[in-house]
Tab-separated table of C-alpha atoms in Angstrom:
chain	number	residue	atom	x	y	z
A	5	UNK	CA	126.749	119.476	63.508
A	6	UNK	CA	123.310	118.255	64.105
A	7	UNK	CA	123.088	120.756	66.811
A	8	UNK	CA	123.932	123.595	65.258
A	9	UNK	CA	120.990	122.890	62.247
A	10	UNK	CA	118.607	123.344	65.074
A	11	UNK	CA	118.720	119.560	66.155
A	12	UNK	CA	117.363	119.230	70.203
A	13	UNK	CA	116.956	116.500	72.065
A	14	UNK	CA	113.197	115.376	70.700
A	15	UNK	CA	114.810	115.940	67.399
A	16	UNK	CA	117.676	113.697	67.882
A	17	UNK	CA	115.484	110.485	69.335
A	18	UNK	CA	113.408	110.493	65.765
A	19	UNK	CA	116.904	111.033	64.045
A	20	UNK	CA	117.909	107.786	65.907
A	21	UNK	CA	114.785	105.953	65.263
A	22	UNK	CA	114.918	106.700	61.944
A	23	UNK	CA	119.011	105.637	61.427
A	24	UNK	CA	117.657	102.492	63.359
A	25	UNK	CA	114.909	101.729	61.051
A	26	UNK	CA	116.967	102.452	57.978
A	27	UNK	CA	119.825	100.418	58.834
A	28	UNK	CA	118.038	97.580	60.623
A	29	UNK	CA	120.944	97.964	63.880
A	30	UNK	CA	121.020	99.312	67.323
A	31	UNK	CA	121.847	102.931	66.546
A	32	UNK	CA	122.859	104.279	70.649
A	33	UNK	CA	121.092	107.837	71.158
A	34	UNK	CA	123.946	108.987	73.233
A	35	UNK	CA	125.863	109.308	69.541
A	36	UNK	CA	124.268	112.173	68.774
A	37	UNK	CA	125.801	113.723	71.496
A	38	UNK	CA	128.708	112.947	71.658
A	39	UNK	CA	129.572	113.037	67.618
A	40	UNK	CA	126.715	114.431	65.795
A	41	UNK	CA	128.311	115.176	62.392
A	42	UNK	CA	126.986	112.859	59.367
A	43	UNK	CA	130.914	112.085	59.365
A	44	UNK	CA	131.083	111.240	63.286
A	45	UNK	CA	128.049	108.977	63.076
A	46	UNK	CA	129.126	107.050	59.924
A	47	UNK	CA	132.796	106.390	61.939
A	48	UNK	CA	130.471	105.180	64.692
A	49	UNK	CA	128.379	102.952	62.948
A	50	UNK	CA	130.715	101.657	60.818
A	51	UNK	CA	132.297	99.863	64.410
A	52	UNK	CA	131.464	96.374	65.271
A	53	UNK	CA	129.470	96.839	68.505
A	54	UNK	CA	127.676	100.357	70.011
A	55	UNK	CA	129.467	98.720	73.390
A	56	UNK	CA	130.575	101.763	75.208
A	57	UNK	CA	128.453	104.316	74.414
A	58	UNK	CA	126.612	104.753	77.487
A	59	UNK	CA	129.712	104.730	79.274
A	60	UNK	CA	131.109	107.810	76.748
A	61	UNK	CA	127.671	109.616	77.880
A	62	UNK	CA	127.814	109.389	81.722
A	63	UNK	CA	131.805	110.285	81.736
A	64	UNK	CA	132.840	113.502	83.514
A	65	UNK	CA	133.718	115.474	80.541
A	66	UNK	CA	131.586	114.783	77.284
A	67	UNK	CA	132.395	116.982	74.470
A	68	UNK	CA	129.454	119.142	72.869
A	69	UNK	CA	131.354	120.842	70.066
A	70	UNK	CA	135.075	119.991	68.969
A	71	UNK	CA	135.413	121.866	66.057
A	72	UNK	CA	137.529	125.175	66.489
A	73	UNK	CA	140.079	126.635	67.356
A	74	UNK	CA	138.669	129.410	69.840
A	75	UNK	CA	138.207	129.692	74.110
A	76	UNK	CA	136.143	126.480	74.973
A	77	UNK	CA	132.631	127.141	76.688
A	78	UNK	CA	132.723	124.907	80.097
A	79	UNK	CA	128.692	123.541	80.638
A	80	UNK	CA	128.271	122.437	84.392
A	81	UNK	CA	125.802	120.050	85.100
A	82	UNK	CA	122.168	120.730	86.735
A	83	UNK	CA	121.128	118.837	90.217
A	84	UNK	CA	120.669	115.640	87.816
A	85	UNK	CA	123.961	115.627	87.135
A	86	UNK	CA	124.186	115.749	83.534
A	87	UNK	CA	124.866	117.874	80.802
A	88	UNK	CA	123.535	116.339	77.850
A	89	UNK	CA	120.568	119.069	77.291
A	90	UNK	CA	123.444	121.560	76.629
A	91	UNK	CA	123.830	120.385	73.011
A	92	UNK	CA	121.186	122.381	72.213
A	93	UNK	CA	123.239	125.616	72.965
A	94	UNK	CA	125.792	124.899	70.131
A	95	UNK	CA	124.194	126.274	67.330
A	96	UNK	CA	124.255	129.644	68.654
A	97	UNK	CA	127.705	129.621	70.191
A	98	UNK	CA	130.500	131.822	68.268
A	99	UNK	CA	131.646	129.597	65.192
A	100	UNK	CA	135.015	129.230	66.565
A	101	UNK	CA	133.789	128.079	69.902
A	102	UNK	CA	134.256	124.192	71.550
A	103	UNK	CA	131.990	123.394	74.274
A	104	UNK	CA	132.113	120.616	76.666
A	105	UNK	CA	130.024	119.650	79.583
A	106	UNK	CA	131.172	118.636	82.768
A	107	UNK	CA	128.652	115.653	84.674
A	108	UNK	CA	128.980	114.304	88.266
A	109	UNK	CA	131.687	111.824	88.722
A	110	UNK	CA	129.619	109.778	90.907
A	111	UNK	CA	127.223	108.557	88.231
A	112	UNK	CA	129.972	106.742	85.866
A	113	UNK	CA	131.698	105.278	89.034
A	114	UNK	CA	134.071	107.534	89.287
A	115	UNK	CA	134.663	109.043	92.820
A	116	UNK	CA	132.982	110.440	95.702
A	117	UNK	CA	132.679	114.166	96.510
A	118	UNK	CA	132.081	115.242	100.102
A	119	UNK	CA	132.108	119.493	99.083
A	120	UNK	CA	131.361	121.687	96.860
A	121	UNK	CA	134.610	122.803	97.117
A	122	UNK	CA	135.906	119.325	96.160
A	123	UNK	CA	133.642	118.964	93.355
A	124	UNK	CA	134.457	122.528	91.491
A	125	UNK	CA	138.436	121.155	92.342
A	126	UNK	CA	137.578	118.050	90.190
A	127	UNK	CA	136.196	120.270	87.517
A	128	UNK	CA	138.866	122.919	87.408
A	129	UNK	CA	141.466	119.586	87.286
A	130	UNK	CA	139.239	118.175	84.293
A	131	UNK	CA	139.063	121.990	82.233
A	132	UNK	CA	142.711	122.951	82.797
A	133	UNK	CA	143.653	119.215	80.898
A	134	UNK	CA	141.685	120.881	78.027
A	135	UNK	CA	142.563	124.532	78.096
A	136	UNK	CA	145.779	124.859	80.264
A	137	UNK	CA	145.860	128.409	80.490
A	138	UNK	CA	142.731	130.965	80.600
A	139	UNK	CA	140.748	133.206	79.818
A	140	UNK	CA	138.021	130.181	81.340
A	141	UNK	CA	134.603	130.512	80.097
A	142	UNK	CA	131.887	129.208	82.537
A	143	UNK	CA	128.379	128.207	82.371
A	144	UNK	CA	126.347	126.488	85.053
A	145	UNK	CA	122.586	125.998	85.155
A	146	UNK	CA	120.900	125.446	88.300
A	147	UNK	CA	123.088	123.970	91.041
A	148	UNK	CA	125.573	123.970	88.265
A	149	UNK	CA	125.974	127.746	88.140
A	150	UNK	CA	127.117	127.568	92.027
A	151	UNK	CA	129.430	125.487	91.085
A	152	UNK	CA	130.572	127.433	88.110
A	153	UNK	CA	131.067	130.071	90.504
A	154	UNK	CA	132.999	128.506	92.919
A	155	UNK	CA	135.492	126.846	90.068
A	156	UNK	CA	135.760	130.572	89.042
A	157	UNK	CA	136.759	131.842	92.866
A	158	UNK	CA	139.405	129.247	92.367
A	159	UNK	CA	140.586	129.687	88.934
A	160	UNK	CA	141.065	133.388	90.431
A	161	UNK	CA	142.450	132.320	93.774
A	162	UNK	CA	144.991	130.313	91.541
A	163	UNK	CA	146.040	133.491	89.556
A	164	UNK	CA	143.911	132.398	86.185
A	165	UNK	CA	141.462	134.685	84.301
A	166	UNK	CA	137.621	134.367	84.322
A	167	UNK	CA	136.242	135.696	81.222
A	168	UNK	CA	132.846	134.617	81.695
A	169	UNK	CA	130.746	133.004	84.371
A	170	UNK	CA	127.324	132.608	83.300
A	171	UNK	CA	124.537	130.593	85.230
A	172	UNK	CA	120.702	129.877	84.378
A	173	UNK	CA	118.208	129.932	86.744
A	174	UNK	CA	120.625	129.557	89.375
A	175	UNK	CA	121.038	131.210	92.860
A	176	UNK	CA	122.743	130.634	96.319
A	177	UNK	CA	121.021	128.393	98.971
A	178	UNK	CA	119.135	130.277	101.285
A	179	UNK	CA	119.594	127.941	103.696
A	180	UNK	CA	115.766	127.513	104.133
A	181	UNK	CA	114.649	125.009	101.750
A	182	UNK	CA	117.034	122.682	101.867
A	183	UNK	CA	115.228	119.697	99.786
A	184	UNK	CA	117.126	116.551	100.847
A	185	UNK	CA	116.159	113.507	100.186
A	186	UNK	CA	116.233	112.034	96.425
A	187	UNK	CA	113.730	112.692	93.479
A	188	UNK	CA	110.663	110.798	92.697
A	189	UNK	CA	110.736	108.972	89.654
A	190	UNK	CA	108.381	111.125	87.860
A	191	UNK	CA	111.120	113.881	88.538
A	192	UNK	CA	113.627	112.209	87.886
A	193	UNK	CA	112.077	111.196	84.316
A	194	UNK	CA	111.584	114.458	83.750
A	195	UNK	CA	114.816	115.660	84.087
A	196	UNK	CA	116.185	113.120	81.631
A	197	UNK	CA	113.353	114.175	78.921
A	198	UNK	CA	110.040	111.661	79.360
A	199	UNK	CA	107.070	112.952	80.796
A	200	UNK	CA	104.905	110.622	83.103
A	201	UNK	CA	101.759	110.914	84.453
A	202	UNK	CA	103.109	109.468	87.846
A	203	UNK	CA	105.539	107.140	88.910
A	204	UNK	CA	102.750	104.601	90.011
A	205	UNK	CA	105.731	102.473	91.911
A	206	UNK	CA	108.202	102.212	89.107
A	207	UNK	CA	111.489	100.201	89.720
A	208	UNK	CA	114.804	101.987	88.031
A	209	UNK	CA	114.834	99.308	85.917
A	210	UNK	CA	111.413	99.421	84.581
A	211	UNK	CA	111.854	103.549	84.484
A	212	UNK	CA	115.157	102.549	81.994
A	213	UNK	CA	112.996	100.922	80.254
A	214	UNK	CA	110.568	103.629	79.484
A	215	UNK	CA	112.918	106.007	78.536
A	216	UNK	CA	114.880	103.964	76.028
A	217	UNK	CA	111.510	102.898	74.481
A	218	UNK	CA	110.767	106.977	74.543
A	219	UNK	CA	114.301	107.484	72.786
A	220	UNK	CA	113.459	104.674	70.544
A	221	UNK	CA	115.816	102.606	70.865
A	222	UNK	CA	118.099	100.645	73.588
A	223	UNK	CA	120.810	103.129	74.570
A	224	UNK	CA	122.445	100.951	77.341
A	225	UNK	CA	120.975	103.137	80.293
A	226	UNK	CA	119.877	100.714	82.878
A	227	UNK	CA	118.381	100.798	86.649
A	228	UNK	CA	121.694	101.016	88.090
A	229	UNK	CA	122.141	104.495	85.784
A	230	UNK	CA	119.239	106.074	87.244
A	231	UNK	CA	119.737	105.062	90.601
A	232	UNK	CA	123.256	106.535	90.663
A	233	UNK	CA	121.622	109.911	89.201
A	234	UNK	CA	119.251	109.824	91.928
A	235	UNK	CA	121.769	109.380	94.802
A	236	UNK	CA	124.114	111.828	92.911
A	237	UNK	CA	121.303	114.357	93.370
A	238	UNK	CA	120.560	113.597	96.796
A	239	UNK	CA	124.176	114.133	97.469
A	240	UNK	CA	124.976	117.220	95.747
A	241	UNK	CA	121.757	118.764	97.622
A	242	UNK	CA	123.358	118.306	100.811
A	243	UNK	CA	126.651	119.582	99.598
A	244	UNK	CA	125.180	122.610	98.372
A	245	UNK	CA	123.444	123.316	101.525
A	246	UNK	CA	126.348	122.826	103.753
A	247	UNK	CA	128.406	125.346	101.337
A	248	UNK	CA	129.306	128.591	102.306
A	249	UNK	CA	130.594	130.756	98.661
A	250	UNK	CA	133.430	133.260	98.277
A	251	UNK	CA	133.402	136.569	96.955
A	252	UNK	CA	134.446	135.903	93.064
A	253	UNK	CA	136.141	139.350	91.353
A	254	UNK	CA	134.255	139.882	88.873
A	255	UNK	CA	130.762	140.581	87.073
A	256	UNK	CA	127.884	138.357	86.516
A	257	UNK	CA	125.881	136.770	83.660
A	258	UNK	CA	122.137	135.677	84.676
A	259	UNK	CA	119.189	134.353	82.928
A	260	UNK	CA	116.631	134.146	85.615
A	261	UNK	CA	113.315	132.329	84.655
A	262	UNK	CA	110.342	133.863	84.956
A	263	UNK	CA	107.822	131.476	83.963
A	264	UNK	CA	106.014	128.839	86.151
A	265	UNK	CA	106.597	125.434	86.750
A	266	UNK	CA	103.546	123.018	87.391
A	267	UNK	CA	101.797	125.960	87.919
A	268	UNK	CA	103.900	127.318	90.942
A	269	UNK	CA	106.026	130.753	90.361
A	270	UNK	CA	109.718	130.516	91.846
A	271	UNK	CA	110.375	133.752	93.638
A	272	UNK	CA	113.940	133.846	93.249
A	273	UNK	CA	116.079	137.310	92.800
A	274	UNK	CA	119.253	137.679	90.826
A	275	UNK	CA	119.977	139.904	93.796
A	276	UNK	CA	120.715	137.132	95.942
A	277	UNK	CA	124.159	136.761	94.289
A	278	UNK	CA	125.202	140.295	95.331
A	279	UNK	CA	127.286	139.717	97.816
A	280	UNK	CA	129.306	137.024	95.819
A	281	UNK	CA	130.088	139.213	93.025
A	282	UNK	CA	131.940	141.952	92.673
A	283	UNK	CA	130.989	143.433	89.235
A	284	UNK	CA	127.538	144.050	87.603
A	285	UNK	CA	124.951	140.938	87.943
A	286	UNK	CA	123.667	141.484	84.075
A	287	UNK	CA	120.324	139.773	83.957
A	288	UNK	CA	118.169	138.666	80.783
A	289	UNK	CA	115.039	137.456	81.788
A	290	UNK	CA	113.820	134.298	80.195
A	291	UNK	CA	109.806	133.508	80.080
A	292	UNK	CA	109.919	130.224	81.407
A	293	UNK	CA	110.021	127.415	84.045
A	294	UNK	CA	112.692	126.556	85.608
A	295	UNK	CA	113.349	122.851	84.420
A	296	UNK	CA	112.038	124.032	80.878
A	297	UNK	CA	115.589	126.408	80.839
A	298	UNK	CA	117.103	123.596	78.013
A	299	UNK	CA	113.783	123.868	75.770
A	300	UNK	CA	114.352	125.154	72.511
A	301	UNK	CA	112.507	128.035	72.853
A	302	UNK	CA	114.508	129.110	75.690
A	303	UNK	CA	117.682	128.658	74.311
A	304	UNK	CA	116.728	130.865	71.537
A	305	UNK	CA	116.676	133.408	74.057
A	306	UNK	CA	119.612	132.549	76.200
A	307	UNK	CA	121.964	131.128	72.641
A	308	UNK	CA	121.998	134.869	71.225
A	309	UNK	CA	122.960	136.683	74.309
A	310	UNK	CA	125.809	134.221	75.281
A	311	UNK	CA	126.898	134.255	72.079
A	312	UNK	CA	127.400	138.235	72.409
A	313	UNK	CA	128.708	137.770	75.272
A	314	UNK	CA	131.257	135.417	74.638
A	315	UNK	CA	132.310	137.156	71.723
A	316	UNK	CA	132.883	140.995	73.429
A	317	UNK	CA	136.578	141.205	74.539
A	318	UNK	CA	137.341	140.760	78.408
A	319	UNK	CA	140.668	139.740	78.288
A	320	UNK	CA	143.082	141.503	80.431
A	321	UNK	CA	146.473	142.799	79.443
A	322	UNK	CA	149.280	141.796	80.733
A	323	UNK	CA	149.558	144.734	83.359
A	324	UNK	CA	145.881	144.186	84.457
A	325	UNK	CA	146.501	140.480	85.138
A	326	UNK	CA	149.864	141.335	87.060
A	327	UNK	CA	148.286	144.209	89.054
C-alpha cells in the first residue's frame, strides 16, 4: 500500500506524473487513493478508459485501506467535505485495520442534508452496510469530529458500542463565530492541496484547472466539482451552527493543534467538549496549524497514538453492554 511506505499526497502526484510519463496515458490521481497497491493500479490501468474515477473519489464512502480482517477505522470529512488527506494515516494504523472515509453527499450529487443530525444518520446508514455490528471506531477532523460525535450519541442511543471517537483539531461551535458564507478560492485551493498566492478572480473552472496541472495530470475534477465543495461547505457551516450536541457516554480522544496558521494562534480548549463527554477528554497536543493537521509531519504524531489507541481493548462484555 503506497500509503503505508510513507506515500502522502505530494508523493502520490509525482507517482502519477511519473506512471503518466512512463506509460504515455492519462493515469487519474484519484487511483492512488482509492487502490494504491502496485496490484490495484495495474487492474486499473489495464481498463480501457480512466472514465469514472472522479466519480469513485467524490462518492460518500471511499475506501482508504481494504486489506484485513480487523474493526474498520471510520474517517469523517473536514468542512471541505472530503476525506482524501486521510490516506496518509494508513501506514500507522494497526496491520489488521480497514479504514474508510466518509465525504459529503452533496458534492457527488447525492442528496441534501438540512442537520447535523441528518448528516451523522446518513453516515451511521453508510458504516453499519460495512460493519453491521460494533465496536464502531470513529475519527473526525475539524467539523468532522462533531459529526463523529454525534454518529457516536446515536450508535449509543441505538444500543451499539463506541470503541473509539477520536477528533483533530475539532471543537463545538461557540455560537460566536459563526463563519457563513463560502470560501475564497485561495481557501478553497488550499484545502484540496495547491497553494496560491491569491485568487486574483479565478473562475472554478480555471481553479480545476490549476490543480490538475499541480497534480500533473487531468483527474476529471472540473468547475462544477469545486463549486459543489464550496456550497457543501457553506452548508455544513450553517448546520453546524444551528446544532445543539448530546451528551455521548463515553471518553474522549483529542489532538488539539497548537501551532499557528497564517500567522494567527487559534485559542481553542479541549475543555470545551466537557460537557458532551462523559469520560476522560485524553489530549495529545500536536505542534501545528490547524489546516496543516493532514501534513506528514503531523500525522507522525497523531498515526502512533491512534494506533495505540485503537489497539488497547475497550470492548465491553456481554454484562457491561446489557447493563
Amino acid at each position: 500500500n503506497f500509503f503505508e511506505r510513507s506515500g502522502n499526497s505530494l508523493l502520490a502526484t509525482k507517482a502519477v506524473a511519473a506512471l503518466q510519463e512512463r506509460l504515455d496515458r492519462k493515469i487519474p490521481l484519484q487511483w492512488m487513493f482509492l487502490d494504491p497497491t502496485p496490484s490495484g493500479l495495474a487492474r486499473r490501468i489495464a481498463l480501457p478508459s480512466a472514465e469514472g474515477a472522479v466519480t469513485e473519489a467524490l462518492a460518500v464512502v471511499i475506501p482508504l485501506r481494504t486489506e484485513g480482517t480487523g474493526r474498520p477505522l471510520f474517517c469523517v470529512h473536514p468542512g471541505i467535505g472530503l476525506s482524501w488527506g486521510y490516506a496518509g494515516l494508513v501506514r500507522y494504523l494497526p496491520a489488521d485495520r480497514r479504514a474508510y472515509g466518509l465525504q459529503l453527499p452533496t458534492i457527488s450529487g447525492d442528496g441534501e442534508y438540512r442537520s447535523i443530525e441528518q448528516l451523522a444518520h446518513r453516515y451511521v446508514e453508510e458504516m453499519k452496510a460495512i460493519q453491521p455490528e460494533g465496536p464502531y471506531d470513529l475519527l473526525g477532523w475539524s467539523l468532522g469530529g462533531v459529526i463523529a460525535h454525534a454518529m457516536a450519541v446515536e450508535l449509543q442511543r441505538a444500543g451499539e458500542h463506541v470503541a473509539t471517537l477520536a477528533v483533530m483539531d475539532s471543537y463545538p461551535d461557540n455560537g460566536e463565530d459563526p463563519l457563513f458564507g463560502k470560501l475564497d478560492m485561495r481557501d478553497l485551493l488550499r484545502g484540496l492541496g495547491l497553494v496560491v498566492a491569491t485568487d486574483g478572480g479565478l473562475t472554478y473552472e480555471r481553479a480545476a484547472q490549476l490543480l490538475n496541472e499541480s497534480w500533473g495530470s487531468d483527474s476529471g475534477l472540473r468547475g462544477e466539482h469545486l463549486e459543489r465543495i464550496n456550497a457543501g461547505y457553506e452548508n455544513s457551516r450553517e448546520l453546524v451552527h444551528r446544532f445543539e450536541p448530546q451528551v455521548y457516554d463515553g471518553e474522549l480522544l483529542i489532538f488539539p493543534a497548537t501551532g499557528e496558521d497564517d500567522g494567527t494562534t487559534r485559542a481553542r480548549s479541549a475543555d470545551e467538549w466537557r460537557p458532551l463527554v462523559t469520560g476522560r477528554i485524553i489530549e495529545h497536543p500536536v505542534d501545528c496549524g490547524h489546516n496543516d493537521m493532514i501534513e506528514p509531519q503531523s500525522l507522525a504524531v497523531i498515526g502512533p497514538v491512534l494506533s495505540r489507541y485503537l489497539d488497547a481493548d475497550r470492548t465491553p462484555s456481554r454484562d457491561d453492554r446489557i447493563g
